mmCIF file of C-alpha atoms in Angstrom:
data_model
loop_
_atom_site.group_PDB
_atom_site.id
_atom_site.type_symbol
_atom_site.label_atom_id
_atom_site.label_comp_id
_atom_site.label_asym_id
_atom_site.label_seq_id
_atom_site.Cartn_x
_atom_site.Cartn_y
_atom_site.Cartn_z
ATOM 1 C CA UNK A 1 3.522 12.007 10.508
ATOM 2 C CA UNK A 2 5.235 8.840 9.404
ATOM 3 C CA UNK A 3 8.609 8.013 10.925
ATOM 4 C CA UNK A 4 11.305 6.974 8.460
ATOM 5 C CA UNK A 5 11.683 3.262 7.932
ATOM 6 C CA UNK A 6 14.470 1.480 9.761
ATOM 7 C CA UNK A 7 14.667 3.837 12.744
ATOM 8 C CA UNK A 8 13.770 1.076 15.215
ATOM 9 C CA UNK A 9 15.893 -1.999 15.854
ATOM 10 C CA UNK A 10 14.362 -5.328 14.898
ATOM 11 C CA UNK A 11 15.094 -8.330 17.063
ATOM 12 C CA UNK A 12 15.065 -10.703 14.114
ATOM 13 C CA UNK A 13 18.054 -8.965 12.528
ATOM 14 C CA UNK A 14 20.340 -9.127 15.546
ATOM 15 C CA UNK A 15 23.550 -11.138 15.024
ATOM 16 C CA UNK A 16 24.821 -13.715 17.526
ATOM 17 C CA UNK A 17 27.389 -12.376 19.990
ATOM 18 C CA UNK A 18 30.836 -12.067 18.450
ATOM 19 C CA UNK A 19 29.599 -12.688 14.938
ATOM 20 C CA UNK A 20 29.138 -9.957 12.307
ATOM 21 C CA UNK A 21 25.646 -9.433 10.941
ATOM 22 C CA UNK A 22 25.019 -10.612 7.383
ATOM 23 C CA UNK A 23 22.646 -8.815 5.029
ATOM 24 C CA UNK A 24 19.228 -10.423 5.218
ATOM 25 C CA UNK A 25 17.747 -10.923 1.745
ATOM 26 C CA UNK A 26 14.151 -9.836 1.274
ATOM 27 C CA UNK A 27 11.717 -12.308 -0.225
ATOM 28 C CA UNK A 28 10.294 -9.469 -2.281
ATOM 29 C CA UNK A 29 13.466 -9.309 -4.373
ATOM 30 C CA UNK A 30 12.184 -12.070 -6.637
ATOM 31 C CA UNK A 31 9.073 -9.985 -7.389
ATOM 32 C CA UNK A 32 10.828 -6.669 -7.921
ATOM 33 C CA UNK A 33 9.415 -4.658 -10.791
ATOM 34 C CA UNK A 34 11.998 -3.571 -13.369
ATOM 35 C CA UNK A 35 11.987 -0.722 -15.836
ATOM 36 C CA UNK A 36 13.834 -0.871 -19.126
ATOM 37 C CA UNK A 37 13.431 2.447 -20.963
ATOM 38 C CA UNK A 38 12.883 1.907 -24.699
ATOM 39 C CA UNK A 39 15.357 4.603 -25.648
ATOM 40 C CA UNK A 40 16.974 2.884 -28.614
ATOM 41 C CA UNK A 41 16.168 3.878 -32.182
ATOM 42 C CA UNK A 42 14.626 7.231 -31.347
ATOM 43 C CA UNK A 43 15.245 8.817 -34.714
ATOM 44 C CA UNK A 44 12.217 10.971 -35.544
ATOM 45 C CA UNK A 45 9.931 13.476 -33.877
ATOM 46 C CA UNK A 46 10.053 12.718 -30.143
ATOM 47 C CA UNK A 47 6.411 12.380 -29.158
ATOM 48 C CA UNK A 48 7.010 9.359 -26.918
ATOM 49 C CA UNK A 49 8.592 10.484 -23.628
ATOM 50 C CA UNK A 50 6.754 13.711 -22.705
ATOM 51 C CA UNK A 51 9.958 15.720 -23.027
ATOM 52 C CA UNK A 52 10.151 19.279 -24.255
ATOM 53 C CA UNK A 53 10.004 18.538 -27.986
ATOM 54 C CA UNK A 54 11.832 21.656 -29.132
ATOM 55 C CA UNK A 55 14.680 23.057 -27.045
ATOM 56 C CA UNK A 56 15.574 24.497 -23.677
ATOM 57 C CA UNK A 57 15.838 28.251 -23.192
ATOM 58 C CA UNK A 58 18.669 29.940 -25.158
ATOM 59 C CA UNK A 59 19.779 31.322 -21.791
ATOM 60 C CA UNK A 60 20.552 27.774 -20.685
ATOM 61 C CA UNK A 61 22.850 27.292 -23.664
ATOM 62 C CA UNK A 62 24.686 30.488 -22.690
ATOM 63 C CA UNK A 63 25.040 29.305 -19.085
ATOM 64 C CA UNK A 64 26.371 25.957 -20.275
ATOM 65 C CA UNK A 65 28.945 27.700 -22.475
ATOM 66 C CA UNK A 66 30.157 29.676 -19.467
ATOM 67 C CA UNK A 67 31.092 26.524 -17.520
ATOM 68 C CA UNK A 68 34.877 26.224 -17.393
ATOM 69 C CA UNK A 69 37.078 23.163 -17.301
ATOM 70 C CA UNK A 70 38.074 24.221 -13.791
ATOM 71 C CA UNK A 71 34.410 24.178 -12.743
ATOM 72 C CA UNK A 72 34.248 20.517 -13.704
ATOM 73 C CA UNK A 73 37.024 19.575 -11.270
ATOM 74 C CA UNK A 74 34.917 20.557 -8.237
ATOM 75 C CA UNK A 75 32.276 18.534 -6.463
ATOM 76 C CA UNK A 76 28.865 20.121 -7.111
ATOM 77 C CA UNK A 77 27.265 22.201 -4.346
ATOM 78 C CA UNK A 78 23.491 22.132 -4.510
ATOM 79 C CA UNK A 79 22.790 24.419 -1.512
ATOM 80 C CA UNK A 80 23.023 27.856 -3.183
ATOM 81 C CA UNK A 81 20.863 26.751 -6.127
ATOM 82 C CA UNK A 82 18.320 25.183 -3.762
ATOM 83 C CA UNK A 83 18.029 28.555 -2.036
ATOM 84 C CA UNK A 84 17.423 30.214 -5.398
ATOM 85 C CA UNK A 85 14.775 27.646 -6.326
ATOM 86 C CA UNK A 86 13.099 28.116 -2.941
ATOM 87 C CA UNK A 87 12.927 31.872 -3.483
ATOM 88 C CA UNK A 88 11.519 31.317 -6.968
ATOM 89 C CA UNK A 89 8.785 29.041 -5.569
ATOM 90 C CA UNK A 90 8.057 31.061 -2.440
ATOM 91 C CA UNK A 91 9.100 28.467 0.126
ATOM 92 C CA UNK A 92 11.905 28.305 2.681
ATOM 93 C CA UNK A 93 15.344 27.116 1.546
ATOM 94 C CA UNK A 94 15.371 24.319 4.122
ATOM 95 C CA UNK A 95 12.210 22.933 2.507
ATOM 96 C CA UNK A 96 13.762 22.327 -0.940
ATOM 97 C CA UNK A 97 15.906 19.402 -2.071
ATOM 98 C CA UNK A 98 17.247 19.206 -5.623
ATOM 99 C CA UNK A 99 17.420 15.675 -7.007
ATOM 100 C CA UNK A 100 18.773 13.772 -9.988
ATOM 101 C CA UNK A 101 15.451 13.948 -11.781
ATOM 102 C CA UNK A 102 12.139 13.163 -10.085
ATOM 103 C CA UNK A 103 13.145 9.497 -10.309
ATOM 104 C CA UNK A 104 15.724 10.053 -7.582
ATOM 105 C CA UNK A 105 13.156 12.010 -5.581
ATOM 106 C CA UNK A 106 10.815 8.996 -5.650
ATOM 107 C CA UNK A 107 13.683 6.642 -4.829
ATOM 108 C CA UNK A 108 14.695 8.729 -1.810
ATOM 109 C CA UNK A 109 11.128 8.840 -0.496
ATOM 110 C CA UNK A 110 10.752 5.073 -0.824
ATOM 111 C CA UNK A 111 14.079 4.368 0.860
ATOM 112 C CA UNK A 112 13.293 6.786 3.676
ATOM 113 C CA UNK A 113 9.729 5.776 4.492
ATOM 114 C CA UNK A 114 9.120 2.230 3.263
ATOM 115 C CA UNK A 115 10.187 -1.193 4.472
ATOM 116 C CA UNK A 116 8.710 -4.700 4.554
ATOM 117 C CA UNK A 117 6.281 -3.745 7.364
ATOM 118 C CA UNK A 118 4.671 -0.879 5.459
ATOM 119 C CA UNK A 119 2.358 -0.145 2.521
ATOM 120 C CA UNK A 120 2.351 2.277 -0.383
ATOM 121 C CA UNK A 121 -0.924 3.284 -2.043
ATOM 122 C CA UNK A 122 -0.858 3.750 -5.817
ATOM 123 C CA UNK A 123 -3.880 4.873 -7.832
ATOM 124 C CA UNK A 124 -3.327 3.162 -11.202
ATOM 125 C CA UNK A 125 -2.562 3.497 -14.021
ATOM 126 C CA UNK A 126 0.241 5.834 -13.013
ATOM 127 C CA UNK A 127 3.959 6.516 -13.371
ATOM 128 C CA UNK A 128 5.727 3.146 -13.234
ATOM 129 C CA UNK A 129 8.740 4.219 -11.152
ATOM 130 C CA UNK A 130 6.661 4.440 -7.974
ATOM 131 C CA UNK A 131 6.185 0.687 -8.102
ATOM 132 C CA UNK A 132 9.757 0.022 -9.247
ATOM 133 C CA UNK A 133 11.330 1.805 -6.280
ATOM 134 C CA UNK A 134 8.720 0.682 -3.753
ATOM 135 C CA UNK A 135 9.167 -2.967 -4.726
ATOM 136 C CA UNK A 136 12.865 -2.769 -3.830
ATOM 137 C CA UNK A 137 11.995 -1.902 -0.210
ATOM 138 C CA UNK A 138 9.803 -4.945 0.411
ATOM 139 C CA UNK A 139 6.758 -2.776 1.114
ATOM 140 C CA UNK A 140 3.297 -4.010 0.175
ATOM 141 C CA UNK A 141 2.104 -2.218 -2.970
ATOM 142 C CA UNK A 142 -1.618 -1.502 -2.842
ATOM 143 C CA UNK A 143 -2.997 -0.536 -6.256
ATOM 144 C CA UNK A 144 -6.341 1.232 -6.587
ATOM 145 C CA UNK A 145 -7.656 1.227 -10.160
ATOM 146 C CA UNK A 146 -9.113 4.370 -11.669
ATOM 147 C CA UNK A 147 -12.648 4.395 -13.001
ATOM 148 C CA UNK A 148 -12.639 2.292 -16.163
ATOM 149 C CA UNK A 149 -14.826 4.618 -18.215
ATOM 150 C CA UNK A 150 -12.924 7.892 -17.861
ATOM 151 C CA UNK A 151 -9.822 7.216 -15.720
ATOM 152 C CA UNK A 152 -11.259 9.504 -13.039
ATOM 153 C CA UNK A 153 -9.216 9.622 -9.843
ATOM 154 C CA UNK A 154 -10.568 6.908 -7.468
ATOM 155 C CA UNK A 155 -10.753 9.298 -4.532
ATOM 156 C CA UNK A 156 -13.163 7.405 -2.274
ATOM 157 C CA UNK A 157 -11.378 4.102 -2.881
ATOM 158 C CA UNK A 158 -8.024 5.658 -1.990
ATOM 159 C CA UNK A 159 -9.453 6.922 1.295
ATOM 160 C CA UNK A 160 -10.917 3.480 2.011
ATOM 161 C CA UNK A 161 -7.535 1.805 1.329
ATOM 162 C CA UNK A 162 -5.637 3.784 3.988
ATOM 163 C CA UNK A 163 -4.539 1.584 6.912
ATOM 164 C CA UNK A 164 -2.215 2.046 9.909
ATOM 165 C CA UNK A 165 0.515 0.434 7.752
ATOM 166 C CA UNK A 166 0.209 3.042 4.992
ATOM 167 C CA UNK A 167 3.461 5.007 4.926
ATOM 168 C CA UNK A 168 3.477 6.539 1.448
ATOM 169 C CA UNK A 169 0.719 7.599 -0.961
ATOM 170 C CA UNK A 170 1.907 8.627 -4.442
ATOM 171 C CA UNK A 171 -0.412 10.933 -6.361
ATOM 172 C CA UNK A 172 0.679 12.058 -9.829
ATOM 173 C CA UNK A 173 -1.195 15.264 -10.617
ATOM 174 C CA UNK A 174 -1.718 15.441 -13.564
ATOM 175 C CA UNK A 175 -1.366 11.718 -13.960
ATOM 176 C CA UNK A 176 0.598 9.744 -16.519
ATOM 177 C CA UNK A 177 -0.275 8.121 -18.905
ATOM 178 C CA UNK A 178 -3.835 9.455 -18.743
ATOM 179 C CA UNK A 179 -3.346 13.213 -18.306
ATOM 180 C CA UNK A 180 -6.233 13.310 -15.838
ATOM 181 C CA UNK A 181 -5.964 15.355 -12.661
ATOM 182 C CA UNK A 182 -7.406 15.445 -9.175
ATOM 183 C CA UNK A 183 -8.727 18.366 -7.174
ATOM 184 C CA UNK A 184 -6.477 20.154 -4.722
ATOM 185 C CA UNK A 185 -8.938 19.507 -1.895
ATOM 186 C CA UNK A 186 -8.815 15.773 -2.583
ATOM 187 C CA UNK A 187 -5.036 15.710 -2.083
ATOM 188 C CA UNK A 188 -5.314 17.702 1.133
ATOM 189 C CA UNK A 189 -8.077 15.509 2.524
ATOM 190 C CA UNK A 190 -5.982 12.396 1.833
ATOM 191 C CA UNK A 191 -3.113 14.013 3.743
ATOM 192 C CA UNK A 192 -5.470 14.744 6.642
ATOM 193 C CA UNK A 193 -6.816 11.174 6.678
ATOM 194 C CA UNK A 194 -3.339 9.578 6.639
ATOM 195 C CA UNK A 195 -1.215 11.496 9.184
ATOM 196 C CA UNK A 196 1.030 8.433 9.582
ATOM 197 C CA UNK A 197 1.997 8.535 5.883
ATOM 198 C CA UNK A 198 3.859 10.839 3.542
ATOM 199 C CA UNK A 199 1.571 12.055 0.761
ATOM 200 C CA UNK A 200 3.446 12.793 -2.452
ATOM 201 C CA UNK A 201 1.887 15.227 -4.895
ATOM 202 C CA UNK A 202 3.977 14.616 -8.001
ATOM 203 C CA UNK A 203 3.522 17.796 -10.045
ATOM 204 C CA UNK A 204 5.824 16.894 -12.928
ATOM 205 C CA UNK A 205 3.322 18.383 -15.402
ATOM 206 C CA UNK A 206 2.374 21.374 -13.252
ATOM 207 C CA UNK A 207 3.111 23.995 -15.907
ATOM 208 C CA UNK A 208 0.559 22.538 -18.308
ATOM 209 C CA UNK A 209 -2.077 22.315 -15.552
ATOM 210 C CA UNK A 210 -1.510 25.256 -13.214
ATOM 211 C CA UNK A 211 -2.930 23.867 -9.957
ATOM 212 C CA UNK A 212 -0.656 23.048 -7.039
ATOM 213 C CA UNK A 213 -0.482 22.301 -3.324
ATOM 214 C CA UNK A 214 3.055 23.666 -3.047
ATOM 215 C CA UNK A 215 1.847 26.675 -1.052
ATOM 216 C CA UNK A 216 0.845 24.357 1.823
ATOM 217 C CA UNK A 217 4.157 22.505 2.111
ATOM 218 C CA UNK A 218 5.324 22.944 5.691
ATOM 219 C CA UNK A 219 1.921 24.107 6.918
ATOM 220 C CA UNK A 220 1.091 22.886 10.433
ATOM 221 C CA UNK A 221 -2.047 21.158 9.179
ATOM 222 C CA UNK A 222 -0.144 19.170 6.522
ATOM 223 C CA UNK A 223 3.259 18.127 7.945
ATOM 224 C CA UNK A 224 3.129 14.959 5.803
ATOM 225 C CA UNK A 225 2.704 16.706 2.448
ATOM 226 C CA UNK A 226 5.582 16.529 -0.048
ATOM 227 C CA UNK A 227 5.620 17.956 -3.576
ATOM 228 C CA UNK A 228 7.805 16.830 -6.485
ATOM 229 C CA UNK A 229 8.600 18.953 -9.521
ATOM 230 C CA UNK A 230 10.758 18.288 -12.575
ATOM 231 C CA UNK A 231 12.799 20.459 -14.906
ATOM 232 C CA UNK A 232 12.667 17.804 -17.632
ATOM 233 C CA UNK A 233 9.294 18.659 -19.148
ATOM 234 C CA UNK A 234 8.439 22.327 -19.731
ATOM 235 C CA UNK A 235 11.983 23.540 -19.013
ATOM 236 C CA UNK A 236 13.554 21.094 -21.470
ATOM 237 C CA UNK A 237 16.390 19.893 -19.210
ATOM 238 C CA UNK A 238 15.713 16.135 -19.337
ATOM 239 C CA UNK A 239 19.308 15.400 -20.350
ATOM 240 C CA UNK A 240 20.661 17.188 -17.272
ATOM 241 C CA UNK A 241 18.507 15.050 -14.906
ATOM 242 C CA UNK A 242 17.129 17.618 -12.507
ATOM 243 C CA UNK A 243 14.103 17.462 -10.224
ATOM 244 C CA UNK A 244 13.181 18.557 -6.734
ATOM 245 C CA UNK A 245 11.237 17.807 -3.585
ATOM 246 C CA UNK A 246 9.566 20.352 -1.325
ATOM 247 C CA UNK A 247 8.523 19.272 2.165
ATOM 248 C CA UNK A 248 8.435 20.358 5.773
ATOM 249 C CA UNK A 249 11.872 21.040 7.257
ATOM 250 C CA UNK A 250 11.540 18.059 9.624
ATOM 251 C CA UNK A 251 10.941 15.702 6.711
ATOM 252 C CA UNK A 252 13.837 17.221 4.794
ATOM 253 C CA UNK A 253 16.135 16.360 7.673
ATOM 254 C CA UNK A 254 15.507 12.666 6.990
ATOM 255 C CA UNK A 255 15.473 12.913 3.211
ATOM 256 C CA UNK A 256 18.872 14.631 3.188
ATOM 257 C CA UNK A 257 20.290 11.766 5.236
ATOM 258 C CA UNK A 258 19.241 9.303 2.528
ATOM 259 C CA UNK A 259 20.193 11.154 -0.655
ATOM 260 C CA UNK A 260 23.690 11.139 -2.115
ATOM 261 C CA UNK A 261 25.373 14.510 -1.395
ATOM 262 C CA UNK A 262 26.594 14.900 -4.996
ATOM 263 C CA UNK A 263 23.790 13.372 -7.040
ATOM 264 C CA UNK A 264 22.956 16.623 -8.856
ATOM 265 C CA UNK A 265 25.771 17.391 -11.289
ATOM 266 C CA UNK A 266 27.573 20.706 -11.738
ATOM 267 C CA UNK A 267 26.236 21.311 -15.252
ATOM 268 C CA UNK A 268 22.649 21.022 -14.070
ATOM 269 C CA UNK A 269 23.295 23.379 -11.180
ATOM 270 C CA UNK A 270 24.970 25.891 -13.508
ATOM 271 C CA UNK A 271 22.049 25.882 -15.948
ATOM 272 C CA UNK A 272 19.049 25.889 -13.643
ATOM 273 C CA UNK A 273 19.240 29.572 -12.586
ATOM 274 C CA UNK A 274 19.183 30.631 -16.243
ATOM 275 C CA UNK A 275 16.215 28.357 -16.960
ATOM 276 C CA UNK A 276 14.258 29.765 -14.028
ATOM 277 C CA UNK A 277 15.024 33.351 -15.003
ATOM 278 C CA UNK A 278 13.815 33.027 -18.598
ATOM 279 C CA UNK A 279 10.108 33.075 -17.788
ATOM 280 C CA UNK A 280 9.245 34.469 -21.223
ATOM 281 C CA UNK A 281 10.561 31.368 -22.972
ATOM 282 C CA UNK A 282 8.850 29.018 -20.508
ATOM 283 C CA UNK A 283 5.530 30.836 -20.827
ATOM 284 C CA UNK A 284 5.743 30.757 -24.632
ATOM 285 C CA UNK A 285 6.447 27.037 -24.779
ATOM 286 C CA UNK A 286 3.678 26.151 -22.312
ATOM 287 C CA UNK A 287 1.080 28.202 -24.184
ATOM 288 C CA UNK A 288 2.241 26.689 -27.483
ATOM 289 C CA UNK A 289 1.730 23.188 -26.100
ATOM 290 C CA UNK A 290 -1.709 24.021 -24.688
ATOM 291 C CA UNK A 291 -2.829 25.378 -28.047
ATOM 292 C CA UNK A 292 -1.423 22.351 -29.869
ATOM 293 C CA UNK A 293 -3.099 19.994 -27.362
ATOM 294 C CA UNK A 294 -6.523 21.473 -28.089
ATOM 295 C CA UNK A 295 -5.943 21.418 -31.854
ATOM 296 C CA UNK A 296 -4.657 17.848 -31.946
ATOM 297 C CA UNK A 297 -7.460 16.627 -29.692
ATOM 298 C CA UNK A 298 -10.016 18.138 -32.049
ATOM 299 C CA UNK A 299 -8.428 16.328 -35.007
ATOM 300 C CA UNK A 300 -8.537 13.028 -33.103
ATOM 301 C CA UNK A 301 -12.244 13.582 -32.465
ATOM 302 C CA UNK A 302 -12.796 14.361 -36.141
ATOM 303 C CA UNK A 303 -11.072 11.094 -37.070
ATOM 304 C CA UNK A 304 -13.133 9.083 -34.611
ATOM 305 C CA UNK A 305 -10.259 8.387 -32.220
ATOM 306 C CA UNK A 306 -11.209 8.610 -28.575
ATOM 307 C CA UNK A 307 -9.022 10.687 -26.286
ATOM 308 C CA UNK A 308 -9.383 11.600 -22.634
ATOM 309 C CA UNK A 309 -9.231 15.115 -21.249
ATOM 310 C CA UNK A 310 -5.595 15.886 -20.455
ATOM 311 C CA UNK A 311 -4.080 18.559 -18.230
ATOM 312 C CA UNK A 312 -0.553 17.513 -19.235
ATOM 313 C CA UNK A 313 1.635 17.777 -22.352
ATOM 314 C CA UNK A 314 0.303 14.553 -23.882
ATOM 315 C CA UNK A 315 -2.887 12.804 -24.936
ATOM 316 C CA UNK A 316 -3.913 9.179 -24.494
ATOM 317 C CA UNK A 317 -5.514 7.723 -27.630
ATOM 318 C CA UNK A 318 -7.748 4.649 -27.770
ATOM 319 C CA UNK A 319 -6.361 2.892 -30.853
ATOM 320 C CA UNK A 320 -7.673 -0.590 -30.179
ATOM 321 C CA UNK A 321 -6.331 -4.058 -31.086
ATOM 322 C CA UNK A 322 -3.925 -2.690 -33.710
ATOM 323 C CA UNK A 323 -2.035 -0.505 -31.244
ATOM 324 C CA UNK A 324 1.310 -2.152 -32.001
ATOM 325 C CA UNK A 325 0.867 -1.775 -35.755
ATOM 326 C CA UNK A 326 -0.156 1.834 -35.176
ATOM 327 C CA UNK A 327 3.051 2.622 -33.245
ATOM 328 C CA UNK A 328 5.223 0.970 -35.898
ATOM 329 C CA UNK A 329 3.434 2.818 -38.702
ATOM 330 C CA UNK A 330 3.753 6.188 -36.950
ATOM 331 C CA UNK A 331 7.451 5.495 -36.466
ATOM 332 C CA UNK A 332 7.765 4.709 -40.167
ATOM 333 C CA UNK A 333 6.334 8.185 -40.799
ATOM 334 C CA UNK A 334 8.954 9.716 -38.518
ATOM 335 C CA UNK A 335 6.714 10.127 -35.443
ATOM 336 C CA UNK A 336 7.620 8.363 -32.192
ATOM 337 C CA UNK A 337 4.683 7.494 -29.920
ATOM 338 C CA UNK A 338 4.354 5.306 -26.805
ATOM 339 C CA UNK A 339 2.290 2.137 -26.523
ATOM 340 C CA UNK A 340 0.682 2.099 -23.058
ATOM 341 C CA UNK A 341 -1.383 -1.085 -23.462
ATOM 342 C CA UNK A 342 0.375 -2.783 -20.557
ATOM 343 C CA UNK A 343 -0.790 -0.158 -18.064
ATOM 344 C CA UNK A 344 -3.825 -1.134 -15.943
ATOM 345 C CA UNK A 345 -7.029 -0.350 -17.822
ATOM 346 C CA UNK A 346 -5.155 0.939 -20.888
ATOM 347 C CA UNK A 347 -5.389 -1.997 -23.284
ATOM 348 C CA UNK A 348 -5.210 -0.679 -26.850
ATOM 349 C CA UNK A 349 -4.109 2.797 -25.752
ATOM 350 C CA UNK A 350 -1.227 4.838 -27.168
ATOM 351 C CA UNK A 351 0.159 8.020 -25.601
ATOM 352 C CA UNK A 352 1.280 10.900 -27.790
ATOM 353 C CA UNK A 353 3.348 13.763 -26.404
ATOM 354 C CA UNK A 354 2.158 17.200 -27.489
ATOM 355 C CA UNK A 355 4.798 19.509 -28.931
ATOM 356 C CA UNK A 356 4.466 22.782 -30.794
ATOM 357 C CA UNK A 357 1.616 23.489 -33.195
ATOM 358 C CA UNK A 358 3.888 23.019 -36.207
ATOM 359 C CA UNK A 359 5.098 19.684 -34.887
ATOM 360 C CA UNK A 360 1.604 18.467 -34.088
ATOM 361 C CA UNK A 361 0.349 19.420 -37.553
ATOM 362 C CA UNK A 362 2.973 17.093 -38.978
ATOM 363 C CA UNK A 363 1.790 14.454 -36.500
ATOM 364 C CA UNK A 364 -1.798 15.038 -37.649
ATOM 365 C CA UNK A 365 -0.835 14.287 -41.236
ATOM 366 C CA UNK A 366 0.870 11.072 -40.164
ATOM 367 C CA UNK A 367 -2.113 10.145 -37.996
ATOM 368 C CA UNK A 368 -4.545 10.503 -40.885
ATOM 369 C CA UNK A 369 -2.382 8.397 -43.201
ATOM 370 C CA UNK A 370 -1.731 5.676 -40.636
ATOM 371 C CA UNK A 371 -5.375 5.344 -39.622
ATOM 372 C CA UNK A 372 -6.374 4.978 -43.270
ATOM 373 C CA UNK A 373 -3.776 2.238 -43.683
ATOM 374 C CA UNK A 374 -4.983 0.349 -40.621
#
């Protein structure tokens, strides 16, 4: 399994005797990828960020109301809630780390395992924050493009790209912005072929897909497997910024040394147990989204708009050269959507989050009107 970056001294960073060491700037800094979330002007139906489009569980609201002003004076303690999450998921408590959203989880992995001597493998298009955080470490970013015709996972090309310098492989399953997924056995074979690297299975959209490798976290055969989950999507807690990592206890030892001890806030920790307990609400919302996804996809087909099979809570639409006009027109009709034309292989594509059936029927009406206008 990969050793964390920076655990060995480097001769080229040693300071002359009697003189303090100065931070050595990395050449990669000039090429760092930045992310500027287009969060302004989001008045309308939120079909742009893959959030829960309705509400969190009513039980979460009750838990939030029970937080006292005295509770807010204390530093948050994530340990007891991590143990509860571990029990909920069927893994050991020492294998779970709660994070400030999956973004922090990715950041921690990159800081722990990447440096300027290493490589990260990214099947693209994919979630942009992998590249953002990896670029800050100076690691070489190796992108492997998906099949152009159907965005199928480039499994054989990923295997061929593994080298002794590979230290992290990020696999979003299902993927964003495409919604496509990979087979469980493919993830496990990649982990077997790259024992020197951490293999991240980012299962942010797990609830809309249902397949996981979480049951093999910590297994002797896969010590390098790490799974990410989020509570921002199906659970509807995006505003509380709450995610998690599950990995072997040995890996967690290093990850806990990198993460801030208080990065998960007290409100998030107070609300998560209630969210986990209300399985009825979660199951209802997930089934509602799945039904709406099938219905909206059928309407797109009827209107002659190509979509790709999605196992997530969104669909990618091939709009074509007028993708910008399409997004503006949908916004004018009160529907927010996301232009993904800048993603590799996605020129002319727009992503639409899937909400409830009622919400998506309103989106269908807007879609018909906008397409006629274009």
